[in-house]
Coordinates of C-alpha atoms in Angstrom, one line a residue:
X1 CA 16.7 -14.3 -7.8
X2 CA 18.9 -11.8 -6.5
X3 CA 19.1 -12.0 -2.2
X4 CA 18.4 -9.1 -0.1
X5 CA 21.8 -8.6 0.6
X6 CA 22.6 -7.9 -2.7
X7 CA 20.0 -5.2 -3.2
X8 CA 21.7 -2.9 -0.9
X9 CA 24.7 -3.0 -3.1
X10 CA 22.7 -1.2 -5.9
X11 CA 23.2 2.4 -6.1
X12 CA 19.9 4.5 -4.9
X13 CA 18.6 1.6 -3.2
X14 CA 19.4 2.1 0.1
X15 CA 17.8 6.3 0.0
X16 CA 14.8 5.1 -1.3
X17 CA 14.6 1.9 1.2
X18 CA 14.6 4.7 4.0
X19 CA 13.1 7.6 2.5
X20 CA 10.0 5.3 2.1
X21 CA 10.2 3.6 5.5
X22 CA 10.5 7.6 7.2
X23 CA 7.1 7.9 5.3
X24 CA 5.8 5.0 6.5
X25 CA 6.8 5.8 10.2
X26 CA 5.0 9.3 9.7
X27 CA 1.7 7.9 8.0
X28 CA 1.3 5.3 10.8
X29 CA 1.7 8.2 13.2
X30 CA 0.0 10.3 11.8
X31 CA -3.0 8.0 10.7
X32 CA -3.3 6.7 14.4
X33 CA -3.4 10.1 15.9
X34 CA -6.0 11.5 13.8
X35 CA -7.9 8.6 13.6
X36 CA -7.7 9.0 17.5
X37 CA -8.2 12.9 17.6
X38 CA -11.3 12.5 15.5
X39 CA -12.8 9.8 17.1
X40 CA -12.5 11.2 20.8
X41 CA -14.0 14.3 19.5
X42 CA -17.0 12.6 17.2
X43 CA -17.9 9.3 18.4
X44 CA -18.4 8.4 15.0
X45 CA -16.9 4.8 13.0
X46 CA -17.2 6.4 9.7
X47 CA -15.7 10.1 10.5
X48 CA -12.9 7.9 12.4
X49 CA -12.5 5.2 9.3
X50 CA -12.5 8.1 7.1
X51 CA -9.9 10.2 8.7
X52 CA -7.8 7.5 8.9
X53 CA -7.9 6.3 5.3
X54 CA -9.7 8.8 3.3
X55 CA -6.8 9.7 1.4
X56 CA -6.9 6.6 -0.4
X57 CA -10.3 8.0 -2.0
X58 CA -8.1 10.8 -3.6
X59 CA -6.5 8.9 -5.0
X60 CA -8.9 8.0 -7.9
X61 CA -8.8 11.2 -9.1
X62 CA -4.7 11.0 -9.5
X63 CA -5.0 8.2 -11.4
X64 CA -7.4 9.9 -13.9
X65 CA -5.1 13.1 -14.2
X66 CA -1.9 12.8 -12.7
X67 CA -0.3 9.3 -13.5
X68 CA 1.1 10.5 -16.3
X69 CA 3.8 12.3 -14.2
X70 CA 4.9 8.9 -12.8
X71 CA 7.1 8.6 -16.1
X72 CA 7.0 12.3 -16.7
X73 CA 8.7 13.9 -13.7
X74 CA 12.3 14.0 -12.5
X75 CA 12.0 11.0 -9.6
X76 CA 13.7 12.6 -7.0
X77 CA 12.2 15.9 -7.4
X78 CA 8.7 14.8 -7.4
X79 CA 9.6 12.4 -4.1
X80 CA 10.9 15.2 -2.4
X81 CA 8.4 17.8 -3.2
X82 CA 5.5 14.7 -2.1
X83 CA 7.3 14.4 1.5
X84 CA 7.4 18.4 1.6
X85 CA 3.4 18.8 1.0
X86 CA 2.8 15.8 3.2
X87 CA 5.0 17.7 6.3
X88 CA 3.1 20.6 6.0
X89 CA -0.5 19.3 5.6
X90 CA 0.0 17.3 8.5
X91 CA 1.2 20.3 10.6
X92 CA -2.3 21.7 9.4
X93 CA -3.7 18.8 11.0
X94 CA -2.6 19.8 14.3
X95 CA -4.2 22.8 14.5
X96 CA -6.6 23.6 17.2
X97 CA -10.0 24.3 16.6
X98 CA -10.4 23.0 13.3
X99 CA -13.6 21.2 12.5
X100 CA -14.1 17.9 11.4
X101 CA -14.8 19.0 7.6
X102 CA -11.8 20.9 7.5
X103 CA -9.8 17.9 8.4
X104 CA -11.2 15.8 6.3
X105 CA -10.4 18.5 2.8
X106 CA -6.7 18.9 4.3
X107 CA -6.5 14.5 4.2
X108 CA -8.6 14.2 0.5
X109 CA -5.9 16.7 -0.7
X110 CA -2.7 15.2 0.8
X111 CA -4.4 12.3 -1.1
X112 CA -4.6 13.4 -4.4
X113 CA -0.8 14.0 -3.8
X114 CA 0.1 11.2 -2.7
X115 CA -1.7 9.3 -5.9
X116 CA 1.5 10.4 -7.5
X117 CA 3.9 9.2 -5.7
X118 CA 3.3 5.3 -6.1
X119 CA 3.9 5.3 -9.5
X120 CA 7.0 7.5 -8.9
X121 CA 8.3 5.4 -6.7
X122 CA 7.8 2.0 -8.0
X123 CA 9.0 3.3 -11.7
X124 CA 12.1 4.4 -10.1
X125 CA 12.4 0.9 -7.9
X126 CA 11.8 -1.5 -11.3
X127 CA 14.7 1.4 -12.9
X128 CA 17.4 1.0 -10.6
X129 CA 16.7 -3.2 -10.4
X130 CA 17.7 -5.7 -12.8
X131 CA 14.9 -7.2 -14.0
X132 CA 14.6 -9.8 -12.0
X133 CA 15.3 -7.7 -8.9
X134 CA 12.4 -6.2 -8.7
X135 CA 10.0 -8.6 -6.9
X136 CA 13.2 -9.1 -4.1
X137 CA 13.1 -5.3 -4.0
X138 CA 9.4 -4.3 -3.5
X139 CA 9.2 -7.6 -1.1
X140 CA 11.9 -6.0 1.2
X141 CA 9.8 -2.8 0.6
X142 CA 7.3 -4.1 2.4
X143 CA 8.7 -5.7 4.9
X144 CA 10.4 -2.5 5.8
X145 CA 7.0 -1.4 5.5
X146 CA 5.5 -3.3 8.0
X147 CA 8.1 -3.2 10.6
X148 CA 7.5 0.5 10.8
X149 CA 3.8 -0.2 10.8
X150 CA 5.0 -2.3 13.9
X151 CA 7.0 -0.1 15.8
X152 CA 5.0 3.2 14.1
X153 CA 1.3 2.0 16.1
X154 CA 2.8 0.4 19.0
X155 CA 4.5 3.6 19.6
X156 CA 1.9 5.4 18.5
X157 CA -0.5 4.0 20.8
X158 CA 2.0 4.5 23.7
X159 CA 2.5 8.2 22.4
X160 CA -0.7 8.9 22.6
X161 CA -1.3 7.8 26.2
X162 CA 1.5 10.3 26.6
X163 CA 0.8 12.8 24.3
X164 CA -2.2 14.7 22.9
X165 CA -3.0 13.4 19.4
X166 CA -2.2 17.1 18.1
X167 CA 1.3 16.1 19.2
X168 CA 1.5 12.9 17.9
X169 CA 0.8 15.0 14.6
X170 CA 3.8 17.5 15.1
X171 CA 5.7 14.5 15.5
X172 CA 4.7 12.6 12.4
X173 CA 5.0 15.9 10.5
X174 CA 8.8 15.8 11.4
X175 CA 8.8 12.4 9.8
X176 CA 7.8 13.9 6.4
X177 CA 10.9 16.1 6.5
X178 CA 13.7 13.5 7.9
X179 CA 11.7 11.4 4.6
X180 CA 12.3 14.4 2.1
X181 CA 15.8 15.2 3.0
X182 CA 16.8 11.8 3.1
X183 CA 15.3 11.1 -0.7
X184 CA 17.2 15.1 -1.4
X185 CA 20.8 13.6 -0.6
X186 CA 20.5 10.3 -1.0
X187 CA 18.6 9.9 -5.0
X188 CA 20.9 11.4 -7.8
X189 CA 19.1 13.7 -10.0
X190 CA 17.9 11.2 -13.1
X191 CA 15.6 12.5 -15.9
X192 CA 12.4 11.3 -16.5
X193 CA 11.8 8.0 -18.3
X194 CA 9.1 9.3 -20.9
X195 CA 9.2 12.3 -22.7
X196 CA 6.4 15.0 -22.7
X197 CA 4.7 16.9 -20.5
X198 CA 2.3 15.3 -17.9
X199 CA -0.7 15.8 -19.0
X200 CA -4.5 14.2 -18.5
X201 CA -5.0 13.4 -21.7
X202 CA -1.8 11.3 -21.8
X203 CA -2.8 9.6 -18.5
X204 CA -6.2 8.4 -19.8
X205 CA -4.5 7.0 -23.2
X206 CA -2.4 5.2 -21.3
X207 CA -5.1 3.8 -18.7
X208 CA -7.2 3.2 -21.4
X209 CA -3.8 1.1 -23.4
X210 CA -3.4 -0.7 -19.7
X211 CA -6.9 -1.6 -19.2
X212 CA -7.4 -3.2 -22.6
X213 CA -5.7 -6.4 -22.4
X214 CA -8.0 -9.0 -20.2
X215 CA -5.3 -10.6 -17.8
X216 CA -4.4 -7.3 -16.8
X217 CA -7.8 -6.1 -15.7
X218 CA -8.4 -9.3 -14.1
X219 CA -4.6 -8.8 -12.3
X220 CA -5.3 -5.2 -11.5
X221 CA -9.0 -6.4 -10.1
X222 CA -7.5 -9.2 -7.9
X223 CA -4.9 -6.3 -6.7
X224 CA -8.1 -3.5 -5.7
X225 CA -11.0 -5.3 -4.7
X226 CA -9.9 -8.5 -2.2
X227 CA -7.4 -5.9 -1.0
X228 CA -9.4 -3.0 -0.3
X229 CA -12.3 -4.8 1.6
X230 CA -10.2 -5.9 4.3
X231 CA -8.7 -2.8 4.8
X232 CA -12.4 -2.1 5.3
X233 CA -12.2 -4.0 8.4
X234 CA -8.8 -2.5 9.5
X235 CA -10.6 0.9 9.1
X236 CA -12.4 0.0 12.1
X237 CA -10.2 -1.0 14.5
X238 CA -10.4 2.5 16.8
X239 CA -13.8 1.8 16.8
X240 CA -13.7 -2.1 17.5
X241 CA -11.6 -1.3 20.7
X242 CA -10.3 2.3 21.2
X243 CA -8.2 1.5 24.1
X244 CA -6.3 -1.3 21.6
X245 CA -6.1 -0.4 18.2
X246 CA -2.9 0.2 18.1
X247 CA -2.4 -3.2 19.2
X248 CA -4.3 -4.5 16.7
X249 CA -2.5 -2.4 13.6
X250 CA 0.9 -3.9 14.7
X251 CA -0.6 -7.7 14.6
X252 CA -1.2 -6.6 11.3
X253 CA 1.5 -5.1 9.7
X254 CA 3.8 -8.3 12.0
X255 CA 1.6 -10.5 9.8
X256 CA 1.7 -8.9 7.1
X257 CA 5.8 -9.0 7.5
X258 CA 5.6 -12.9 7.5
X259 CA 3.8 -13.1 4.2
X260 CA 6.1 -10.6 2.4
X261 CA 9.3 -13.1 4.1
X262 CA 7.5 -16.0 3.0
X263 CA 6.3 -15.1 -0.6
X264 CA 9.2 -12.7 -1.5
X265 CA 12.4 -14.7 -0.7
X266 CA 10.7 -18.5 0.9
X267 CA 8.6 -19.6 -2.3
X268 CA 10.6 -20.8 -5.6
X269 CA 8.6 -19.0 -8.2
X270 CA 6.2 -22.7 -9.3
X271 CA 4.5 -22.6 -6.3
X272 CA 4.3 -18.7 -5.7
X273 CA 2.3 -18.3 -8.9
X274 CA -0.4 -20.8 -7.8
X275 CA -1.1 -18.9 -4.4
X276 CA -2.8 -15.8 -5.4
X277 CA -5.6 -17.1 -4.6
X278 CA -5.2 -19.1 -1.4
X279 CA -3.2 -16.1 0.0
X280 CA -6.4 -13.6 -0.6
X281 CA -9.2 -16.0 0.8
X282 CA -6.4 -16.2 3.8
X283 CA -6.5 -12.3 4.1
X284 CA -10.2 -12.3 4.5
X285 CA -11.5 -15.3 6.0
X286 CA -10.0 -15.0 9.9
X287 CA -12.0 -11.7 10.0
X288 CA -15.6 -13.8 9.8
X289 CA -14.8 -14.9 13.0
X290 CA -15.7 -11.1 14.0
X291 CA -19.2 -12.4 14.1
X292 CA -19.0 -13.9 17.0
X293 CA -16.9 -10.1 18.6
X294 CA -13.9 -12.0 19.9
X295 CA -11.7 -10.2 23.0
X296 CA -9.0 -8.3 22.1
X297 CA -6.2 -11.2 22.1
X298 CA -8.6 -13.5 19.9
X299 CA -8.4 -10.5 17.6
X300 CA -5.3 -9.7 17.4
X301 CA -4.3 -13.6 16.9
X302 CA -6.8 -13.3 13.9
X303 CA -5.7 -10.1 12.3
X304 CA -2.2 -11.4 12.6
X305 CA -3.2 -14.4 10.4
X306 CA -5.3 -12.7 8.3
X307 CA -2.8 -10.4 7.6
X308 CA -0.3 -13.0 6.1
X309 CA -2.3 -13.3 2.6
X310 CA -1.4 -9.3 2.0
X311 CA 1.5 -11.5 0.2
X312 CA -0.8 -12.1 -2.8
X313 CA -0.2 -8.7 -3.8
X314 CA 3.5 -9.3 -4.4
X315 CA 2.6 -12.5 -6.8
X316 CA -0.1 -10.2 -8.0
X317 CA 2.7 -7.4 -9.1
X318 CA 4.9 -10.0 -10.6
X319 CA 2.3 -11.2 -13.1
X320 CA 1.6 -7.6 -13.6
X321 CA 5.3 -6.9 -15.3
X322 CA 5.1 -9.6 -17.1
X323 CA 2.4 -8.1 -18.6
X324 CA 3.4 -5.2 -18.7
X325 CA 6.5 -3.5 -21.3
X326 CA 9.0 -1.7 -19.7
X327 CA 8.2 2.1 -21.0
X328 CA 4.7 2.0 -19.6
X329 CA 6.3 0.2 -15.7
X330 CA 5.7 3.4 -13.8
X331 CA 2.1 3.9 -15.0
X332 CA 1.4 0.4 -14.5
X333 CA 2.7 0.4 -10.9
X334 CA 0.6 4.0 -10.3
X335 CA -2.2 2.7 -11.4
X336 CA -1.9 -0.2 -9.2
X337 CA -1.0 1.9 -5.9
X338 CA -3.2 4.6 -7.1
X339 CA -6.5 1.9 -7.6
X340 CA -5.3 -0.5 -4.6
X341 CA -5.4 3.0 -2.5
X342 CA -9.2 3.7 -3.7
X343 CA -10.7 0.6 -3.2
X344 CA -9.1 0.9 0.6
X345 CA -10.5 4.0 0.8
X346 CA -14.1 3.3 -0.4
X347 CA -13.9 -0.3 1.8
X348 CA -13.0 2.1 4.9
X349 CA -16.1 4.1 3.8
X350 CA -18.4 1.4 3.3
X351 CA -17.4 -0.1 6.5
X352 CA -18.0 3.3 8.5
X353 CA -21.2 3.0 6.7
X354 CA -22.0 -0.4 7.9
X355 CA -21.0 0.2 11.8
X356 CA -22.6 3.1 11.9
X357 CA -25.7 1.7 11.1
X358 CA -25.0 -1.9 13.1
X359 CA -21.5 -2.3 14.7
X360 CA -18.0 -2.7 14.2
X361 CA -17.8 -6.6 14.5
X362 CA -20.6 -6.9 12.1
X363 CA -19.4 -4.8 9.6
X364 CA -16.0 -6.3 9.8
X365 CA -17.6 -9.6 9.3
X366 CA -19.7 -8.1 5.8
X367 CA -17.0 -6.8 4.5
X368 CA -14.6 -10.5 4.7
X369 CA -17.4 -11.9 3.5
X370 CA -17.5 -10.0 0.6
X371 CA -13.8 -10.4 0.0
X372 CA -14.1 -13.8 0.0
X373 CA -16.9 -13.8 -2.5
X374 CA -14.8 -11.6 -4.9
X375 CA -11.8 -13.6 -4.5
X376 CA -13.7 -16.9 -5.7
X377 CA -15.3 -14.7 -8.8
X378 CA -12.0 -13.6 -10.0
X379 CA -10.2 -16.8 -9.6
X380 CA -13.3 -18.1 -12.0
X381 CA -12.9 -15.4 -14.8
X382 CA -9.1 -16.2 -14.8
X383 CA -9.6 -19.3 -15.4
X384 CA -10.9 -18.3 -18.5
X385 CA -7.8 -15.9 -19.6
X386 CA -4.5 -16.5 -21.3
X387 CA -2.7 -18.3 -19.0
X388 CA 0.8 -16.7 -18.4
X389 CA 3.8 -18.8 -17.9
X390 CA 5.6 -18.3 -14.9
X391 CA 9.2 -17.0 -14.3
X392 CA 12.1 -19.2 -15.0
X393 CA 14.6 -20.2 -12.0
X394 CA 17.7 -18.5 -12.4
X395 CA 20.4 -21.6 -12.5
X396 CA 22.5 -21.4 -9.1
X397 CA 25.2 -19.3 -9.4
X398 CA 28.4 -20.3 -7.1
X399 CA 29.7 -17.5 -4.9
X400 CA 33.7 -16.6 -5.0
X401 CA 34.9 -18.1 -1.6

């Protein structure tokens, strides 16, 4: 397996790495502060859940029309123009005097935009890799991921003691641009990797090709539904404890750090395969204790642990392109950001739902509880599937001295 190291050696690596981690920086901003703005003027779980993540609910209805494009568009065009709209429908955001619906139109639509840009992305990322670079490559994605989502919510949270949340918007909305100029200058301009036109009809044939083999719906299950339940519970941290959420969001993207370091670059490949499943009920289970509504330090010590199975989804996406041939890799890896983005989405929804009607604590508990259940089901239907032989070892390689 290549080493990290070695990664930043390949041309377009290095523009993407930051383009992506600007993004990052200016959704975790951005997320926080309208999460925040909405909350303060609302009082309500689910308008604040749904503020927060509702653009993940868009995202269903890119993956029915749009995917296509994720093979079908120039990648560095299509990144740039994403982080362009994003800038500007979060300066939207920070306008006064606009009413909660109207806020909640601007974030589905940045959503349905951002459906595309997964599958962009990723393509391009299993392109520029050799094929065994790629789980190296999106593990150090995501560890650059979450030590924005570190820095990005503690600062946030600090920002917005400071600062009004409309602010805190401005601010992230500069993110998007550093993000779209960086991917301008730093991607060279490669042609698409399919020919034809993006079109819906060509999405849905190759959804439906996708969809049809068994492991891969299982895969692509075990990557939505575990997944997008617990983000169900991070949906309501604003609400769990206003005055620490941003606390809470960085224990979870630091934990989330650990399981990328451990599963991306720790684990020889035999024993990552078998954890798919140990790694979800992980990423679930600390969140029962919720039941008994901890203080904020026994939370945060939870949500960092729980927060160490996101790791599965790397194992997940390696069994996924082994599944998976190599003219259909951007669609693949769409439909997995665009249907992992959903489920969050509706899990932030139903969890809104469930504190609005009971509380926070016990609809954080529900909704691990239910990710636990589905976790067991899927690991019982696989059972029952092709098995899929895991990745050979590369032989050591000696280094020049």
């Amino acid at each position: 397996m290549p080493s990290y190291r070695s990664l930043f050696r390949t041309p377009e690596f290095t523009p993407l790495l930051l383009g992506a981690a600007a993004n990052t920086a200016a959704q975790t901003l951005g997320g926080l502060a309208l999460g925040t703005l909405v909350f303060r003027a609302t009082g309500s779980p689910l308008l604040s859940a749904l503020s927060m993540f509702g653009p993940s609910l868009a995202q269903v209805l890119g993956a029915t029309f749009l995917l296509s494009g994720a093979d079908r568009l120039p990648p560095r065009t299509a990144l740039t123009a994403i982080a362009l709209l994003f800038a500007a429908g979060t300066a939207v955001q920070a306008l006064p005097g606009l009413p909660a619906g109207v806020l909640l139109t601007v974030v589905l639509l940045l959503g349905l935009v951002a459906s595309l840009g997964g599958g962009v992305r990723w393509g391009l990322l299993n392109e520029i890799l050799a094929k065994d670079g790629y789980l190296p490559g999106r593990s150090l994605f995501n560890m650059t991921s979450g030590l924005m989502q570190v820095t990005g919510f503690a600062t946030g949270g600090a920002l917005l003691a400071a600062l009004s949340p409309r602010t805190c918007l401005l601010l992230a909305a500069a993110l998007y641009l550093v993000a779209a100029l960086v991917l301008r200058l730093g991607l060279t301009a490669r042609p698409p990797r399919a020919t034809g036109r993006p079109s819906a009809s060509a999405t849905w044939r190759a959804n439906a090709e996708l969809w049809s083999s068994r492991p891969r719906r299982l895969t692509y299950l075990g990557l939505w539904l575990p997944n997008g339940m617990v983000v169900g519970c991070e949906s309501l941290y604003v609400s769990y404890a206003p005055h620490a959420a941003g606390t809470l969001f960085a224990c979870g993207a630091l934990g989330m750090f650990a399981g990328d370091v451990t599963v991306g670059r720790l684990l020889p490949a035999a024993v990552r395969t078998r954890l798919a499943t140990p790694l979800l009920l992980l990423l679930a289970a600390p969140y029962l204790l919720f039941a008994a509504h901890p203080a904020v330090p026994v939370a945060a010590v939870c949500v960092t642990v729980a927060s160490v199975g996101f790791g599965a989804s790397l194992v997940q996406q390696e069994r996924l392109m082994r599944l998976t041939p190599d003219a259909m890799a951007g669609q693949a890896l769409g439909l997995h950001s665009a249907g992992t983005l959903t489920l969050q989405g509706v899990g932030a929804t139903a969890a809104g739902t469930l504190a609005q009607f009971t509380s926070p604590a016990a609809a954080m508990t529900a909704m691990a509880a239910g990710s636990v259940c589905v976790t067991l089901a899927l690991a019982t239907a696989a059972r029952r599937a092709a098995p899929v032989r895991p990745p050979a070892e590369p032989a050591p390689q000696r280094t020049p001295s």
